[in-house]
């Protein structure tokens, strides 16, 4: 098989050789080494030559893989500060309590994970003692993305620190009764401890990169200097299979994010078995990160291996380590010395001779226990090198054993991710191994005890002193007492109340115009963070380019091709717009970082992320749930919304269901506004709730989802009737009646129907209102349903209040009280969107929607296809009235034929 990384002959033929004789000498030297000392020696010399070239800055393709050894040799390791013995004791208590917590919880059937933290304990403890800066440090401290399955170890350390009690630990994964601990890092559930939700695998790495990037954004825009903050992301090697885990590696290196460190716990196991059974995950990850431009540090072997490497005078040991697949390394962890002598050392005569010099105990120490990720000195050296490296992000590949110190029943077993408890005997063995002062008598009725050396013990004092020196407890989330942001001037919003007159304006354009006005506000304008995934021109945002600038840490190093145009492409180091390229996931990660800056950095930022509506909730709903969990605030804007407005784009782009998905997220306030003044009213109220003075009982930790449309339509003036603003925010108000609309209905006692519509559907409904009056003698009142979802939530809350004995009427029922005739709801989304409120509407209910797959055609043809155009609304209204006996059944057939349905 051809090596894809090799320089192919065809490429070499194109390179000019100014001195063929010298080239021939080099080649002959290589041939001679290969012949005299073997191909391994020749390869060694070539690799070292390439390393020297790379170190000297000679422009050559990067060496993507290094030998399967530690990047930092033992002789080059710095001396770690602090008290190693004290840190060993602290780590032992944490290991014990993490395992005890999960085991005790298993009796209640709540589960938990033991093996992950057991492998990563030193990766965390070294950071907590020497590197992770707390919130009381200068700036904002560091940001820690904790591997979700390691949460028991973090709780155990908080227990030792005095931040948690035994009652908390006993309520691990039992939150309903209070004083409970969430299973994984969940800021919404434990907001004083957790900053970042990470257990939806792959989202942690992605978010960490964009958090580090957003830190630079805040500093470069002079909002706050957070240049001292460092982002640490703790990940699993199996987690790196998630596409989101590596999706933004190039961004991190391209922007030189040396404020970011990935620590990948390479225990070689994922949930069901080896990560790369027949290969080597560490080597694969090294090549991937080096290729993306990251600084890579491998911390693989502990000090017990030093003797073996010193004996390796031929390179046979290093070669063997490179060729042994991960699954076999896992097997060595569970086998005796005789097996290892035969299978590992027996493959090479030089290794056979080496093994003769090693005792069985030495072999078992190396292959069972001694991993770089289990030694504080090795980990300290890697972390120190990472924070001191400049110009690129760093990844530390730390090799560990999953289930380390938990006994032979756990270590490297394929099933250990699903193993939720240890037996009493296993705990006693673990106690002896960790040298903990826990007596047999403390195991009462077979229940494993928690261990604590005492609040005034040397261990606890040491732990707290180290944290105080680093800026306070970690992890920790802060809720800053921020002053409410000043509300923008009312005229900014009121300018939309008068409508657009005879001018056709799409609601997307109306929203962009509103944002243009808001970012000019002297008090809050700089806090807006516009985010767009390479579609700014589609949404009419290119006019913001020269005024706000597109953020780039390098500024603009070129002359833009459209430099002579008014709306030229402008990049700037202090640019305000985050134009992310074609990555909705990256844009959402931007949004999450910006929307939580009020807590992470004590700076309220107002992000709005505008995107093709189809590629929001459908593509990145997991991140939107992450956003809600992280208590983010801001505006998501699904543009070119609906199923029938994006003509020509067809099935994949036609959005008929995003509000359905949005309705499942408790933190998302979902709106489908029809008119520009509705958008202005909703945004004004959102700014008040999230950034100003929230009303009693209102949760400010929400985000708004608005759908806006690309179909230019006349924008009417806001009705002058009382209660319109309340109706817009709560989800429903009467836009007009048949009489106020000026349509003529012949009969004084004409049948009447209530037409409820959202978004662009209101325009077809208004046309249907006229047709019903002029051609069928039916009076129709038109209501704008700005939020079916908020109406439903209000109704659900009213139902819950009734169960508590409180009398409360849902808003939708109050709004429609006394409205004559049946109700017909119309939307450009599938029918289940308006059907959310059907059970609370007292009138007869029916609905129309764009169910099924989308298609490419004109708007008119698409609406006729889905049966939501004005004529279809008329026929549906007549059918509903006919069922009530208020119009003749023949009228329905006549209408169908007249309109060609």
mmCIF file of N, CA and C in Angstrom, residues 363-454:
data_model
loop_
_atom_site.group_PDB
_atom_site.id
_atom_site.type_symbol
_atom_site.label_atom_id
_atom_site.label_comp_id
_atom_site.label_asym_id
_atom_site.label_seq_id
_atom_site.Cartn_x
_atom_site.Cartn_y
_atom_site.Cartn_z
ATOM 1 N N UNK A 363 8.411 -6.078 35.762
ATOM 2 C CA UNK A 363 7.576 -6.148 34.567
ATOM 3 C C UNK A 363 6.131 -5.795 34.899
ATOM 4 N N UNK A 364 5.626 -6.336 35.990
ATOM 5 C CA UNK A 364 4.239 -6.044 36.368
ATOM 6 C C UNK A 364 4.067 -4.587 36.770
ATOM 7 N N UNK A 365 5.068 -4.017 37.433
ATOM 8 C CA UNK A 365 4.992 -2.600 37.792
ATOM 9 C C UNK A 365 4.865 -1.744 36.541
ATOM 10 N N UNK A 366 5.658 -2.056 35.540
ATOM 11 C CA UNK A 366 5.628 -1.270 34.301
ATOM 12 C C UNK A 366 4.311 -1.448 33.557
ATOM 13 N N UNK A 367 3.900 -2.683 33.366
ATOM 14 C CA UNK A 367 2.761 -2.951 32.487
ATOM 15 C C UNK A 367 1.409 -2.856 33.200
ATOM 16 N N UNK A 368 1.384 -2.909 34.524
ATOM 17 C CA UNK A 368 0.121 -2.824 35.243
ATOM 18 C C UNK A 368 -0.128 -1.441 35.851
ATOM 19 N N UNK A 369 0.942 -0.763 36.239
ATOM 20 C CA UNK A 369 0.745 0.431 37.059
ATOM 21 C C UNK A 369 1.311 1.713 36.466
ATOM 22 N N UNK A 370 2.461 1.621 35.844
ATOM 23 C CA UNK A 370 3.237 2.826 35.559
ATOM 24 C C UNK A 370 2.818 3.485 34.247
ATOM 25 N N UNK A 371 1.948 4.452 34.372
ATOM 26 C CA UNK A 371 1.508 5.248 33.229
ATOM 27 C C UNK A 371 1.776 6.726 33.534
ATOM 28 N N UNK A 372 2.080 7.475 32.493
ATOM 29 C CA UNK A 372 2.388 8.894 32.685
ATOM 30 C C UNK A 372 1.271 9.667 33.335
ATOM 31 N N UNK A 373 0.024 9.316 32.992
ATOM 32 C CA UNK A 373 -1.115 10.042 33.550
ATOM 33 C C UNK A 373 -1.397 9.739 34.999
ATOM 34 N N UNK A 374 -0.670 8.760 35.585
ATOM 35 C CA UNK A 374 -0.853 8.409 36.994
ATOM 36 C C UNK A 374 0.247 8.958 37.885
ATOM 37 N N UNK A 375 1.116 9.798 37.339
ATOM 38 C CA UNK A 375 2.214 10.331 38.132
ATOM 39 C C UNK A 375 2.187 11.853 38.113
ATOM 40 N N UNK A 376 2.131 12.417 39.307
ATOM 41 C CA UNK A 376 1.995 13.864 39.429
ATOM 42 C C UNK A 376 3.148 14.611 38.762
ATOM 43 N N UNK A 377 4.359 14.086 38.873
ATOM 44 C CA UNK A 377 5.505 14.764 38.268
ATOM 45 C C UNK A 377 5.416 14.821 36.757
ATOM 46 N N UNK A 378 4.972 13.720 36.151
ATOM 47 C CA UNK A 378 4.823 13.689 34.691
ATOM 48 C C UNK A 378 3.729 14.654 34.237
ATOM 49 N N UNK A 379 2.620 14.649 34.962
ATOM 50 C CA UNK A 379 1.503 15.516 34.602
ATOM 51 C C UNK A 379 1.885 16.983 34.785
ATOM 52 N N UNK A 380 2.587 17.283 35.900
ATOM 53 C CA UNK A 380 3.013 18.659 36.140
ATOM 54 C C UNK A 380 3.906 19.150 35.000
ATOM 55 N N UNK A 381 4.849 18.315 34.570
ATOM 56 C CA UNK A 381 5.748 18.717 33.487
ATOM 57 C C UNK A 381 4.974 19.020 32.210
ATOM 58 N N UNK A 382 3.957 18.202 31.915
ATOM 59 C CA UNK A 382 3.164 18.426 30.703
ATOM 60 C C UNK A 382 2.362 19.719 30.809
ATOM 61 N N UNK A 383 1.724 19.954 31.967
ATOM 62 C CA UNK A 383 0.916 21.159 32.132
ATOM 63 C C UNK A 383 1.784 22.413 32.059
ATOM 64 N N UNK A 384 2.951 22.364 32.702
ATOM 65 C CA UNK A 384 3.842 23.528 32.684
ATOM 66 C C UNK A 384 4.281 23.831 31.257
ATOM 67 N N UNK A 385 4.615 22.799 30.511
ATOM 68 C CA UNK A 385 5.015 23.013 29.117
ATOM 69 C C UNK A 385 3.860 23.565 28.296
ATOM 70 N N UNK A 386 2.645 23.128 28.607
ATOM 71 C CA UNK A 386 1.471 23.589 27.847
ATOM 72 C C UNK A 386 1.222 25.071 28.064
ATOM 73 N N UNK A 387 1.218 25.528 29.309
ATOM 74 C CA UNK A 387 0.885 26.932 29.578
ATOM 75 C C UNK A 387 2.010 27.864 29.147
ATOM 76 N N UNK A 388 3.219 27.326 29.025
ATOM 77 C CA UNK A 388 4.336 28.169 28.612
ATOM 78 C C UNK A 388 4.514 28.213 27.098
ATOM 79 N N UNK A 389 3.837 27.307 26.389
ATOM 80 C CA UNK A 389 3.972 27.278 24.940
ATOM 81 C C UNK A 389 3.181 28.430 24.325
ATOM 82 N N UNK A 390 3.765 29.127 23.397
ATOM 83 C CA UNK A 390 3.122 30.282 22.782
ATOM 84 C C UNK A 390 2.947 30.087 21.275
ATOM 85 N N UNK A 391 1.836 30.593 20.793
ATOM 86 C CA UNK A 391 1.611 30.607 19.358
ATOM 87 C C UNK A 391 0.651 29.573 18.838
ATOM 88 N N UNK A 392 0.292 28.590 19.670
ATOM 89 C CA UNK A 392 -0.631 27.542 19.218
ATOM 90 C C UNK A 392 -1.249 26.885 20.452
ATOM 91 N N UNK A 393 -2.406 26.277 20.285
ATOM 92 C CA UNK A 393 -2.990 25.516 21.393
ATOM 93 C C UNK A 393 -2.204 24.232 21.622
ATOM 94 N N UNK A 394 -2.379 23.660 22.805
ATOM 95 C CA UNK A 394 -1.662 22.434 23.158
ATOM 96 C C UNK A 394 -2.642 21.328 23.490
ATOM 97 N N UNK A 395 -2.321 20.119 23.048
ATOM 98 C CA UNK A 395 -3.052 18.940 23.479
ATOM 99 C C UNK A 395 -2.086 18.029 24.228
ATOM 100 N N UNK A 396 -2.511 17.554 25.386
ATOM 101 C CA UNK A 396 -1.742 16.603 26.177
ATOM 102 C C UNK A 396 -2.410 15.248 26.049
ATOM 103 N N UNK A 397 -1.681 14.288 25.544
ATOM 104 C CA UNK A 397 -2.173 12.914 25.406
ATOM 105 C C UNK A 397 -1.599 12.120 26.569
ATOM 106 N N UNK A 398 -2.413 11.938 27.595
ATOM 107 C CA UNK A 398 -1.961 11.305 28.830
ATOM 108 C C UNK A 398 -2.471 9.868 28.881
ATOM 109 N N UNK A 399 -1.550 8.919 28.895
ATOM 110 C CA UNK A 399 -1.955 7.514 28.937
ATOM 111 C C UNK A 399 -2.238 7.088 30.373
ATOM 112 N N UNK A 400 -3.370 6.417 30.567
ATOM 113 C CA UNK A 400 -3.784 5.959 31.888
ATOM 114 C C UNK A 400 -4.393 4.566 31.758
ATOM 115 N N UNK A 401 -4.794 4.033 32.894
ATOM 116 C CA UNK A 401 -5.502 2.759 32.938
ATOM 117 C C UNK A 401 -6.897 3.022 33.480
ATOM 118 N N UNK A 402 -7.906 2.670 32.718
ATOM 119 C CA UNK A 402 -9.284 2.870 33.173
ATOM 120 C C UNK A 402 -9.581 1.911 34.323
ATOM 121 N N UNK A 403 -10.001 2.488 35.448
ATOM 122 C CA UNK A 403 -10.241 1.676 36.634
ATOM 123 C C UNK A 403 -9.033 1.548 37.533
ATOM 124 N N UNK A 404 -7.999 2.378 37.335
ATOM 125 C CA UNK A 404 -6.769 2.332 38.123
ATOM 126 C C UNK A 404 -7.072 2.459 39.615
ATOM 127 N N UNK A 405 -6.467 1.625 40.398
ATOM 128 C CA UNK A 405 -6.581 1.522 41.873
ATOM 129 C C UNK A 405 -7.880 0.890 42.343
ATOM 130 N N UNK A 406 -8.782 0.534 41.433
ATOM 131 C CA UNK A 406 -10.048 -0.067 41.857
ATOM 132 C C UNK A 406 -9.956 -1.584 41.975
ATOM 133 N N UNK A 407 -8.806 -2.142 41.655
ATOM 134 C CA UNK A 407 -8.630 -3.577 41.808
ATOM 135 C C UNK A 407 -8.651 -4.307 40.480
ATOM 136 N N UNK A 408 -8.246 -5.582 40.537
ATOM 137 C CA UNK A 408 -8.151 -6.388 39.328
ATOM 138 C C UNK A 408 -9.496 -6.571 38.635
ATOM 139 N N UNK A 409 -10.589 -6.447 39.396
ATOM 140 C CA UNK A 409 -11.899 -6.619 38.782
ATOM 141 C C UNK A 409 -12.308 -5.461 37.892
ATOM 142 N N UNK A 410 -11.583 -4.335 37.999
ATOM 143 C CA UNK A 410 -11.942 -3.150 37.219
ATOM 144 C C UNK A 410 -10.908 -2.796 36.164
ATOM 145 N N UNK A 411 -9.638 -2.804 36.509
ATOM 146 C CA UNK A 411 -8.606 -2.224 35.668
ATOM 147 C C UNK A 411 -8.605 -2.830 34.272
ATOM 148 N N UNK A 412 -8.820 -1.975 33.288
ATOM 149 C CA UNK A 412 -8.765 -2.330 31.858
ATOM 150 C C UNK A 412 -9.787 -3.363 31.434
ATOM 151 N N UNK A 413 -10.810 -3.627 32.230
ATOM 152 C CA UNK A 413 -11.838 -4.567 31.813
ATOM 153 C C UNK A 413 -12.793 -3.881 30.836
ATOM 154 N N UNK A 414 -13.190 -4.581 29.792
ATOM 155 C CA UNK A 414 -14.058 -3.977 28.779
ATOM 156 C C UNK A 414 -15.356 -3.455 29.368
ATOM 157 N N UNK A 415 -15.846 -4.113 30.406
ATOM 158 C CA UNK A 415 -17.164 -3.772 30.950
ATOM 159 C C UNK A 415 -17.112 -2.720 32.049
ATOM 160 N N UNK A 416 -15.921 -2.147 32.323
ATOM 161 C CA UNK A 416 -15.837 -1.321 33.536
ATOM 162 C C UNK A 416 -16.634 -0.028 33.452
ATOM 163 N N UNK A 417 -17.000 0.413 32.259
ATOM 164 C CA UNK A 417 -17.820 1.624 32.179
ATOM 165 C C UNK A 417 -19.223 1.375 32.727
ATOM 166 N N UNK A 418 -19.680 0.131 32.630
ATOM 167 C CA UNK A 418 -21.015 -0.206 33.123
ATOM 168 C C UNK A 418 -20.987 -0.773 34.543
ATOM 169 N N UNK A 419 -19.819 -0.908 35.136
ATOM 170 C CA UNK A 419 -19.705 -1.453 36.486
ATOM 171 C C UNK A 419 -19.875 -0.325 37.491
ATOM 172 N N UNK A 420 -20.893 -0.417 38.333
ATOM 173 C CA UNK A 420 -21.330 0.711 39.161
ATOM 174 C C UNK A 420 -20.974 0.586 40.642
ATOM 175 N N UNK A 421 -20.313 -0.492 41.032
ATOM 176 C CA UNK A 421 -20.053 -0.650 42.459
ATOM 177 C C UNK A 421 -18.892 -1.594 42.700
ATOM 178 N N UNK A 422 -18.304 -1.459 43.898
ATOM 179 C CA UNK A 422 -17.295 -2.372 44.383
ATOM 180 C C UNK A 422 -17.878 -3.135 45.561
ATOM 181 N N UNK A 423 -17.385 -4.333 45.779
ATOM 182 C CA UNK A 423 -17.789 -5.094 46.962
ATOM 183 C C UNK A 423 -17.039 -4.562 48.176
ATOM 184 N N UNK A 424 -17.476 -4.971 49.354
ATOM 185 C CA UNK A 424 -16.789 -4.560 50.582
ATOM 186 C C UNK A 424 -15.345 -5.027 50.562
ATOM 187 N N UNK A 425 -15.115 -6.253 50.127
ATOM 188 C CA UNK A 425 -13.748 -6.761 50.075
ATOM 189 C C UNK A 425 -12.895 -5.954 49.099
ATOM 190 N N UNK A 426 -13.478 -5.569 47.975
ATOM 191 C CA UNK A 426 -12.724 -4.751 47.015
ATOM 192 C C UNK A 426 -12.398 -3.388 47.611
ATOM 193 N N UNK A 427 -13.319 -2.833 48.378
ATOM 194 C CA UNK A 427 -13.039 -1.559 49.039
ATOM 195 C C UNK A 427 -11.909 -1.707 50.052
ATOM 196 N N UNK A 428 -11.885 -2.810 50.774
ATOM 197 C CA UNK A 428 -10.828 -3.005 51.771
ATOM 198 C C UNK A 428 -9.470 -3.153 51.091
ATOM 199 N N UNK A 429 -9.454 -3.828 49.955
ATOM 200 C CA UNK A 429 -8.209 -3.932 49.195
ATOM 201 C C UNK A 429 -7.773 -2.555 48.702
ATOM 202 N N UNK A 430 -8.726 -1.778 48.225
ATOM 203 C CA UNK A 430 -8.444 -0.427 47.753
ATOM 204 C C UNK A 430 -7.929 0.442 48.905
ATOM 205 N N UNK A 431 -8.538 0.306 50.071
ATOM 206 C CA UNK A 431 -8.104 1.060 51.256
ATOM 207 C C UNK A 431 -6.642 0.785 51.572
ATOM 208 N N UNK A 432 -6.263 -0.494 51.540
ATOM 209 C CA UNK A 432 -4.887 -0.854 51.854
ATOM 210 C C UNK A 432 -3.927 -0.314 50.798
ATOM 211 N N UNK A 433 -4.342 -0.382 49.534
ATOM 212 C CA UNK A 433 -3.496 0.124 48.461
ATOM 213 C C UNK A 433 -3.278 1.630 48.608
ATOM 214 N N UNK A 434 -4.328 2.351 48.979
ATOM 215 C CA UNK A 434 -4.261 3.808 49.090
ATOM 216 C C UNK A 434 -3.750 4.274 50.452
ATOM 217 N N UNK A 435 -3.578 3.310 51.383
ATOM 218 C CA UNK A 435 -3.072 3.612 52.728
ATOM 219 C C UNK A 435 -3.974 4.603 53.458
ATOM 220 N N UNK A 436 -5.261 4.325 53.456
ATOM 221 C CA UNK A 436 -6.236 5.198 54.110
ATOM 222 C C UNK A 436 -6.565 4.673 55.504
ATOM 223 N N UNK A 437 -6.695 5.568 56.488
ATOM 224 C CA UNK A 437 -7.002 5.149 57.859
ATOM 225 C C UNK A 437 -8.501 4.892 58.071
ATOM 226 N N UNK A 438 -9.008 3.865 57.413
ATOM 227 C CA UNK A 438 -10.418 3.482 57.544
ATOM 228 C C UNK A 438 -10.448 2.053 58.086
ATOM 229 N N UNK A 439 -11.085 1.865 59.235
ATOM 230 C CA UNK A 439 -11.078 0.551 59.883
ATOM 231 C C UNK A 439 -12.204 -0.324 59.360
ATOM 232 N N UNK A 440 -12.047 -1.637 59.588
ATOM 233 C CA UNK A 440 -13.103 -2.576 59.200
ATOM 234 C C UNK A 440 -14.396 -2.265 59.917
ATOM 235 N N UNK A 441 -14.293 -1.749 61.138
ATOM 236 C CA UNK A 441 -15.489 -1.487 61.940
ATOM 237 C C UNK A 441 -16.360 -0.393 61.345
ATOM 238 N N UNK A 442 -15.787 0.436 60.481
ATOM 239 C CA UNK A 442 -16.559 1.526 59.881
ATOM 240 C C UNK A 442 -17.481 1.041 58.766
ATOM 241 N N UNK A 443 -17.305 -0.208 58.350
ATOM 242 C CA UNK A 443 -18.210 -0.775 57.352
ATOM 243 C C UNK A 443 -19.423 -1.348 58.091
ATOM 244 N N UNK A 444 -20.403 -0.519 58.389
ATOM 245 C CA UNK A 444 -21.569 -0.934 59.168
ATOM 246 C C UNK A 444 -22.624 -1.511 58.235
ATOM 247 N N UNK A 445 -23.057 -2.734 58.533
ATOM 248 C CA UNK A 445 -24.087 -3.418 57.730
ATOM 249 C C UNK A 445 -23.717 -3.474 56.251
ATOM 250 N N UNK A 446 -22.444 -3.625 56.002
ATOM 251 C CA UNK A 446 -21.990 -3.761 54.626
ATOM 252 C C UNK A 446 -22.003 -2.483 53.823
ATOM 253 N N UNK A 447 -22.209 -1.327 54.479
ATOM 254 C CA UNK A 447 -22.230 -0.038 53.782
ATOM 255 C C UNK A 447 -20.841 0.581 53.849
ATOM 256 N N UNK A 448 -20.302 0.919 52.706
ATOM 257 C CA UNK A 448 -18.975 1.517 52.669
ATOM 258 C C UNK A 448 -19.047 2.937 53.237
ATOM 259 N N UNK A 449 -18.146 3.310 54.131
ATOM 260 C CA UNK A 449 -18.190 4.651 54.727
ATOM 261 C C UNK A 449 -17.519 5.681 53.818
ATOM 262 N N UNK A 450 -17.932 6.934 53.973
ATOM 263 C CA UNK A 450 -17.162 8.020 53.385
ATOM 264 C C UNK A 450 -15.951 8.264 54.270
ATOM 265 N N UNK A 451 -14.909 8.807 53.669
ATOM 266 C CA UNK A 451 -13.704 9.093 54.423
ATOM 267 C C UNK A 451 -13.373 10.572 54.396
ATOM 268 N N UNK A 452 -12.953 11.096 55.534
ATOM 269 C CA UNK A 452 -12.570 12.507 55.623
ATOM 270 C C UNK A 452 -11.534 12.652 56.727
ATOM 271 N N UNK A 453 -10.404 13.282 56.447
ATOM 272 C CA UNK A 453 -9.365 13.405 57.475
ATOM 273 C C UNK A 453 -9.671 14.451 58.539
ATOM 274 N N UNK A 454 -10.732 15.236 58.362
ATOM 275 C CA UNK A 454 -11.090 16.272 59.318
ATOM 276 C C UNK A 454 -10.922 17.655 58.723
#
